[in-house]
Short mmCIF file of C-alpha atoms in Angstrom, two decimals:
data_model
loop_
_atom_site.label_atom_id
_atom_site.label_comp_id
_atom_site.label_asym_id
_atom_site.label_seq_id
_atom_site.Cartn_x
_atom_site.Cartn_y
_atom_site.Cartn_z
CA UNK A 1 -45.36 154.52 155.64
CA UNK A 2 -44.75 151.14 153.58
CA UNK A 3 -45.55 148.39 156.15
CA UNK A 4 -42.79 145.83 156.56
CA UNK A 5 -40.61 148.83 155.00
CA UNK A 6 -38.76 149.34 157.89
CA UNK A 7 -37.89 145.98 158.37
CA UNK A 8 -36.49 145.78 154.89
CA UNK A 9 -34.31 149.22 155.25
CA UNK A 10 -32.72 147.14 158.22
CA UNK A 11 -34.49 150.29 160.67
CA UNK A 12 -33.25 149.86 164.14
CA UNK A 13 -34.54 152.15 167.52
CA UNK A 14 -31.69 154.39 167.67
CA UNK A 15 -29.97 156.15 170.79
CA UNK A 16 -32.00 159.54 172.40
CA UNK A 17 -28.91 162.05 173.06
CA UNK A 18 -28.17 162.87 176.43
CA UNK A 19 -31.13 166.08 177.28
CA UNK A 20 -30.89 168.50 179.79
CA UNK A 21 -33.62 170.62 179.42
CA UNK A 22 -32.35 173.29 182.05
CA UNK A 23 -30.02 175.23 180.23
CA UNK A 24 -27.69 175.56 183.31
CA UNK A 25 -24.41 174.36 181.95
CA UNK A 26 -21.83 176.86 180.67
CA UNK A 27 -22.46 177.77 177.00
CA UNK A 28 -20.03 175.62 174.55
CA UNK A 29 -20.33 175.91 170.65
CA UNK A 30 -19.60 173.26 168.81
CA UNK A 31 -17.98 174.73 166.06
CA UNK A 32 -14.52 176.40 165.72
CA UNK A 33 -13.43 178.99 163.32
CA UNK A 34 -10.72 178.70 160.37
CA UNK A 35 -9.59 182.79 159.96
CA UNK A 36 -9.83 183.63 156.43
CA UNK A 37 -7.42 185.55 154.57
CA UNK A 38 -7.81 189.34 153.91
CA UNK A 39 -7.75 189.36 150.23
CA UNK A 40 -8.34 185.90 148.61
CA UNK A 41 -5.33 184.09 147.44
CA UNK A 42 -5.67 183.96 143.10
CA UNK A 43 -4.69 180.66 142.29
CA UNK A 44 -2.49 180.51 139.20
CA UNK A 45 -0.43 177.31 137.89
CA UNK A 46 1.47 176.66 134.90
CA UNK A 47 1.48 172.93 135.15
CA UNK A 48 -0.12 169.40 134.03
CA UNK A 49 -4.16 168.99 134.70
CA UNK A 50 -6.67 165.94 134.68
CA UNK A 51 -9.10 164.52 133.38
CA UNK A 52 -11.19 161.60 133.90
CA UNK A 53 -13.22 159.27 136.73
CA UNK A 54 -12.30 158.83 140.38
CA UNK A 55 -14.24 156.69 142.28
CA UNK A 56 -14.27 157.35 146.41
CA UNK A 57 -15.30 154.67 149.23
CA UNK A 58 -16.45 156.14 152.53
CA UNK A 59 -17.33 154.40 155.68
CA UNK A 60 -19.63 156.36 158.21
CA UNK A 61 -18.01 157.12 161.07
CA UNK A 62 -21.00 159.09 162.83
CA UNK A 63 -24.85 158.61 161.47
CA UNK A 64 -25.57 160.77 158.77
CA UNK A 65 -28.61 162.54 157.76
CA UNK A 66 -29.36 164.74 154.83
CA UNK A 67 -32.58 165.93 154.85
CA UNK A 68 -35.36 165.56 152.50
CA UNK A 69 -36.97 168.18 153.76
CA UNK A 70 -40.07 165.79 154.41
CA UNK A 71 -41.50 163.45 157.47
CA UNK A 72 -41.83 160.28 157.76
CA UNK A 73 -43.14 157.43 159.27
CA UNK A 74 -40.73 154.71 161.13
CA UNK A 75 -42.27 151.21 162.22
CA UNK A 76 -39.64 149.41 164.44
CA UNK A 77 -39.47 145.99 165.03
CA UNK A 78 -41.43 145.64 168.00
CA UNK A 79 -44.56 147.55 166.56
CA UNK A 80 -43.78 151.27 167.80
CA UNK A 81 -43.66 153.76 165.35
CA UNK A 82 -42.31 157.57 165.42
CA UNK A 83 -42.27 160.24 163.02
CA UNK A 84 -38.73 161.70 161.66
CA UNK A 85 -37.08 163.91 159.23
CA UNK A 86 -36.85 161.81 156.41
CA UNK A 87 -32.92 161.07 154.27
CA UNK A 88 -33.01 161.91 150.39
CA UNK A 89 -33.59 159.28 148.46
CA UNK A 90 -33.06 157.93 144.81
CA UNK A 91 -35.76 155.25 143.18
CA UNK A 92 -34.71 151.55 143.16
CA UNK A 93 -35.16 150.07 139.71
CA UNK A 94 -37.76 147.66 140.11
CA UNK A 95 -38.88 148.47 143.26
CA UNK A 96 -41.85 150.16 144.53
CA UNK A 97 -40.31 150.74 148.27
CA UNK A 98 -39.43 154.01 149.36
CA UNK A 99 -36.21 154.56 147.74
CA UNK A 100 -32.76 154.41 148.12
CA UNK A 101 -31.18 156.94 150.81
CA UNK A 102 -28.42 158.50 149.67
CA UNK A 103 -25.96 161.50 150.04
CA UNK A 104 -26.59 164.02 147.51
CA UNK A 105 -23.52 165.31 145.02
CA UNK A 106 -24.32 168.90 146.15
CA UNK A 107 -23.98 167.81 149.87
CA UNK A 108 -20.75 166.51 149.65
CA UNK A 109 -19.72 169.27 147.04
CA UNK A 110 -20.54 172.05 149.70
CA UNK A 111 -18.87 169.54 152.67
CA UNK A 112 -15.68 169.48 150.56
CA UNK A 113 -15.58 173.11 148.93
CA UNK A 114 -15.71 174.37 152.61
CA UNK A 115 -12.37 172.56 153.39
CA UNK A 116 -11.01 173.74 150.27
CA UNK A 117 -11.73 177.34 150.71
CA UNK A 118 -9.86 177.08 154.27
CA UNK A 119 -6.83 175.10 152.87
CA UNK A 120 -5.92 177.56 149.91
CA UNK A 121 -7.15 181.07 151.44
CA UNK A 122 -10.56 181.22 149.20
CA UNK A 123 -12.21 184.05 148.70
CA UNK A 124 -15.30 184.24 151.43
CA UNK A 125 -18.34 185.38 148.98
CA UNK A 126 -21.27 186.13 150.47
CA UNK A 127 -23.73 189.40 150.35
CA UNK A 128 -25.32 190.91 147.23
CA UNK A 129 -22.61 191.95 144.52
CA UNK A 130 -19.74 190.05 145.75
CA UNK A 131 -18.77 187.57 143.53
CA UNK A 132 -15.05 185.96 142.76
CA UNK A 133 -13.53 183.72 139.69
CA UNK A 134 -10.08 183.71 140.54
CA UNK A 135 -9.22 181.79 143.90
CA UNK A 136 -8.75 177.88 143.77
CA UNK A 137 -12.07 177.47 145.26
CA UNK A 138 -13.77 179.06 142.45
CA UNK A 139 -11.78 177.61 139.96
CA UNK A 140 -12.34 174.68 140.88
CA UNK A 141 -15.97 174.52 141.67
CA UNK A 142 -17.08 176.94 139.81
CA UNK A 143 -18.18 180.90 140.21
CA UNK A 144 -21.43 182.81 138.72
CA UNK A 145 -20.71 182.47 135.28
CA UNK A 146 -17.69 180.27 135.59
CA UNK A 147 -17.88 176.46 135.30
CA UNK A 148 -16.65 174.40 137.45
CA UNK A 149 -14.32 171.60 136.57
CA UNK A 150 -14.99 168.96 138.95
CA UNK A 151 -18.02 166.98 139.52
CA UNK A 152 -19.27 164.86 142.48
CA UNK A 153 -22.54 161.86 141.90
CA UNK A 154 -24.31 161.26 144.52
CA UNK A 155 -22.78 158.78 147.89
CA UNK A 156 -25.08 155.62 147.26
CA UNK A 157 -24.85 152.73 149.75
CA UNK A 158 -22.88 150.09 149.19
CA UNK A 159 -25.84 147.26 149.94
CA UNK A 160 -29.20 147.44 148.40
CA UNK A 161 -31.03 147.96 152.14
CA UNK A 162 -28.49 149.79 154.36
CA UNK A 163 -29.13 149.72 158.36
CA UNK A 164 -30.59 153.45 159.56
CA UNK A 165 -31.36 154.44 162.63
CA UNK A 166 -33.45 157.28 164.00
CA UNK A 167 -31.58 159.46 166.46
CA UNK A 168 -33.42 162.25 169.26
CA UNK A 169 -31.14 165.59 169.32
CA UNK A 170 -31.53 169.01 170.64
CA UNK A 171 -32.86 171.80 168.05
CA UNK A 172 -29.72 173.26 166.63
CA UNK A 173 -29.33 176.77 167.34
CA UNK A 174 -26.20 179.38 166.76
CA UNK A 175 -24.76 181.67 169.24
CA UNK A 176 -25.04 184.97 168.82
CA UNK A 177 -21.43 186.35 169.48
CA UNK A 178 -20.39 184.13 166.67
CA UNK A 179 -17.46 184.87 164.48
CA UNK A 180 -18.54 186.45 161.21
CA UNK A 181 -16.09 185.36 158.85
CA UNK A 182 -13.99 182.95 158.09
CA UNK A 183 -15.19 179.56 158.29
CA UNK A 184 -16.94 177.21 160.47
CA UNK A 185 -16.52 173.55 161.24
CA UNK A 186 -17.83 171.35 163.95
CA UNK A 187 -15.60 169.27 166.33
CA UNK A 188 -16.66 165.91 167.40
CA UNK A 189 -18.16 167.51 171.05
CA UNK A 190 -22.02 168.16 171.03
CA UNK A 191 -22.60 171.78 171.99
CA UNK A 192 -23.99 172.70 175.52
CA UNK A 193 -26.35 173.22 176.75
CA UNK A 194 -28.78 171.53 174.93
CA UNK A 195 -31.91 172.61 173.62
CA UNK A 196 -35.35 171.97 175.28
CA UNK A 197 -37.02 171.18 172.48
CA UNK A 198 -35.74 168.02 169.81
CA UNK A 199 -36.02 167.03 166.67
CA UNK A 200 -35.80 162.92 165.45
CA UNK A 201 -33.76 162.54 162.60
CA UNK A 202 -33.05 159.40 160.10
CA UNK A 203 -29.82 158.43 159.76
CA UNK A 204 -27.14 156.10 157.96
CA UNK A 205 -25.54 154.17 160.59
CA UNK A 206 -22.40 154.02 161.39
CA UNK A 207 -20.68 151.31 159.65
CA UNK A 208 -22.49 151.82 156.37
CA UNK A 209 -20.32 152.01 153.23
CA UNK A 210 -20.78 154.10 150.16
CA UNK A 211 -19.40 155.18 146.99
CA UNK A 212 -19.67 158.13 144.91
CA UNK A 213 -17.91 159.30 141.77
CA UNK A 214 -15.68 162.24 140.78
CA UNK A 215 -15.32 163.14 137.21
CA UNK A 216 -12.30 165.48 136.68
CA UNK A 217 -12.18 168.05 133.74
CA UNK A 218 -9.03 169.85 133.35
CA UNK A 219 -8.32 170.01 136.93
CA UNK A 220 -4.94 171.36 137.60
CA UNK A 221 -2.56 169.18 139.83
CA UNK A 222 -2.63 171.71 143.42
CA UNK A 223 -6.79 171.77 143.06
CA UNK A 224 -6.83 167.61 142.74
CA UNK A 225 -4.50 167.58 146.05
CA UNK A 226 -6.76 169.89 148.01
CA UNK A 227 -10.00 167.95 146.66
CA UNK A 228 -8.60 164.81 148.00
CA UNK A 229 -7.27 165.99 150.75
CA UNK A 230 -11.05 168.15 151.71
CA UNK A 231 -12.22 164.40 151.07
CA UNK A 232 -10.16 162.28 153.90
CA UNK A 233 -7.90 160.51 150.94
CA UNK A 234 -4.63 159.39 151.59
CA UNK A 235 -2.46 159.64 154.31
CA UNK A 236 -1.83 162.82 154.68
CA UNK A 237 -5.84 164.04 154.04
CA UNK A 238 -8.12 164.74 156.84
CA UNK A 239 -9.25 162.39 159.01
CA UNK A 240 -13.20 163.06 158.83
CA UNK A 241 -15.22 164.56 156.24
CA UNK A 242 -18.24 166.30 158.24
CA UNK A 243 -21.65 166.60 156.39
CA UNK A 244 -25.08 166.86 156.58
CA UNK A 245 -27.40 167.93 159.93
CA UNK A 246 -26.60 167.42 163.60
CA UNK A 247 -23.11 168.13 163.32
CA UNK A 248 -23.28 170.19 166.52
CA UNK A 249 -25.01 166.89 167.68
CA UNK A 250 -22.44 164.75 167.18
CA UNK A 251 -23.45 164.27 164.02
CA UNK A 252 -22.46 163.55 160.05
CA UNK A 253 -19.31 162.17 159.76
CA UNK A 254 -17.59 160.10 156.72
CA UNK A 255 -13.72 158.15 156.38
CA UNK A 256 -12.42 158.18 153.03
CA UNK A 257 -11.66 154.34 152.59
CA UNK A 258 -10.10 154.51 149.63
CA UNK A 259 -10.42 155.96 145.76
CA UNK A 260 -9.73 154.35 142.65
CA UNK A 261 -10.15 155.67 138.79
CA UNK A 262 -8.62 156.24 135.64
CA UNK A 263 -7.12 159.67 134.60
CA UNK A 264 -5.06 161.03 131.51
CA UNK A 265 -3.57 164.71 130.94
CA UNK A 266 -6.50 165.31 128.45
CA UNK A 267 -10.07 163.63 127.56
CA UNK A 268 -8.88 161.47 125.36
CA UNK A 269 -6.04 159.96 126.85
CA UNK A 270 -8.31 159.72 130.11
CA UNK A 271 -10.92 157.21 128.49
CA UNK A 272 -7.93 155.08 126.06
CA UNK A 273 -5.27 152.85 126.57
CA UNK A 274 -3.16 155.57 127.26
CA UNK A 275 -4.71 156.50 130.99
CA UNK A 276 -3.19 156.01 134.18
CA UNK A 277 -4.79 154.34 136.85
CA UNK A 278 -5.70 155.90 140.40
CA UNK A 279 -3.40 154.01 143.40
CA UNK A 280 -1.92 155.57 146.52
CA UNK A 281 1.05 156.76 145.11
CA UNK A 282 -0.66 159.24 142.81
CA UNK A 283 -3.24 160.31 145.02
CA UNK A 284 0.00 161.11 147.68
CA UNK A 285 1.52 163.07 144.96
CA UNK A 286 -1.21 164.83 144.09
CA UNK A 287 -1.81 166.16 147.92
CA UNK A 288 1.88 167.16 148.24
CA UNK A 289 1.22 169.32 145.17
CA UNK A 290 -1.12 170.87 146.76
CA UNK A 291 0.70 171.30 150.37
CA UNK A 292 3.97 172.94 148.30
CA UNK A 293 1.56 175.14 145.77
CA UNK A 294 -0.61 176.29 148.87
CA UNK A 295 2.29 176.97 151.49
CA UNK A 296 2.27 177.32 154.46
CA UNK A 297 -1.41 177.43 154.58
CA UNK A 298 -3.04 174.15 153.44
CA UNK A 299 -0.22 172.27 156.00
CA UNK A 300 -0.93 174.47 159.06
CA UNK A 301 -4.94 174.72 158.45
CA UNK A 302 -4.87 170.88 157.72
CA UNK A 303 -3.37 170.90 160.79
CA UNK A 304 -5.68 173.11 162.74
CA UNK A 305 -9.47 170.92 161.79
CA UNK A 306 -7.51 167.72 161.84
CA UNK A 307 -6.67 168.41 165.63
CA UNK A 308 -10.01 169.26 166.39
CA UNK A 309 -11.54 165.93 164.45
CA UNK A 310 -9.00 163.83 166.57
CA UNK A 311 -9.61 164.68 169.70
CA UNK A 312 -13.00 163.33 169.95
CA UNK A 313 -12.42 160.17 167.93
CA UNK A 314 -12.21 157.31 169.49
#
């Protein structure tokens, strides 16, 4: 621990979730379950693609954590001190702190594939010899030995010392008579009953802005609707993009506040004079290219989460 370095991350005592301990209440997960399709849907389209730079503003609407897989100290302002699962973090030039917290690229690249794969019927890989390169999902992120043609930097705060906040939660756990396919995502209800045991976790706070970029390479039109859409853009994408731990806690949710960029129908034309700038419009069009390429599907699971994110917002 780096004394005073809680005072200059802007560390506050967070909020212990509401325990239990007796395991008497009638067992609620809080995940639901998007069906997948039988056979995964091959995505084919004989139409315009992008590249270039999109840049995406998120506000966090529930703390976030993504683990570093390392403890750490806390000091709070009044002199206590607690131990928690440390956030990821990325070094601050000139500064010998502890580092920037941030949300990795790969977090919010599995967050948003997940969405994707529900919205266009991806294929559901998983087990030893299964592998697929022709759904959107794939062709978009990328399959074992396919590239993928989108790329997502890291969610940095928007100020240099964001405010965290060290929450108490129940162990997360599974239940056993759990769907096993198609795929999961977690409402905005903590699951009951909680767990005996907990686990302290630092988070982002709520409130906390940050940005990431998206680079685009040859993206086709559908796959940049579904991306934005997986992301919370516009106003017809989904209202929350869950991430990170705790999510059956309450947990790990982020607002898409806006995104901004340049773009062009090759790479060229996407860094000259000749590329088009990123507004609402586009971003609008591009989502209702993917709700007509990936009907009836992406508008009735959109649908389906976007209920579920609702209903415990406040």
């Amino acid at each position: 621990m780096c004394p005073g370095g809680a005072r200059r991350l802007g560390l506050v005592r967070g909020t212990t979730a509401a325990m239990n301990g007796r395991g008497h209440l009638e067992q609620r997960p809080a995940y639901f379950f998007v069906d997948a399709p039988e056979r995964p849907v091959a995505f084919e389209f004989d139409g315009p693609a992008w590249w270039g730079r999109l840049e995406f503003e998120f506000e966090v609407r529930l703390p976030v954590h993504v683990s570093a897989g390392a403890p750490v100290r806390v000091r709070f302002g009044d002199g206590s001190e607690t131990i928690a699962s440390d956030l990821v973090r990325v070094p601050q030039p000139g500064s010998d702190g502890e580092g920037l917290p941030v949300l990795p690229g790969t977090s919010l690249k599995g967050a948003a594939r997940a969405v994707v794969e529900a919205l266009t019927g991806s294929c559901e890989v998983f087990g030893p010899g299964r592998t697929c390169s022709s759904c959107a999902a794939c062709a978009l992120f990328g399959a074992m030995g396919q590239r993928g043609k989108v790329r997502l930097g890291d969610a940095v705060p928007v100020v240099e010392s964001p405010t965290l906040v060290t929450i108490d939660i129940g162990q997360r756990y599974s239940h056993a008579d759990a769907p096993k396919r198609g795929r999961r995502f977690y409402g905005l209800a903590p699951e009951q009953p909680e767990a005996r045991q907990t686990e302290t976790l630092l988070c982002i706070e709520t409130g906390e802005r940050l940005r990431c970029e998206l680079g685009l390479a040859g993206v086709e039109t559908p796959l940049v609707g579904a991306l934005l859409a997986a992301c919370g853009a516009g106003t017809n994408g989904l209202s929350l993009l869950r991430i990170g731990g705790g999510k059956n806690r309450s947990l790990g949710a982020l607002v898409c506040e806006g995104v901004t960029g340049r773009v062009g129908p090759d790479l060229v034309a996407a860094i000259g004079p000749a590329s088009r700038a990123v507004d609402d419009a586009l971003v609008e069009q591009w989502i209702e290219a993917a709700e007509k390429h990936f009907a009836p599907r992406f508008a009735e699971v959109r649908a389906r989460i976007d209920a579920e994110y609702r209903r415990g917002l406040p």
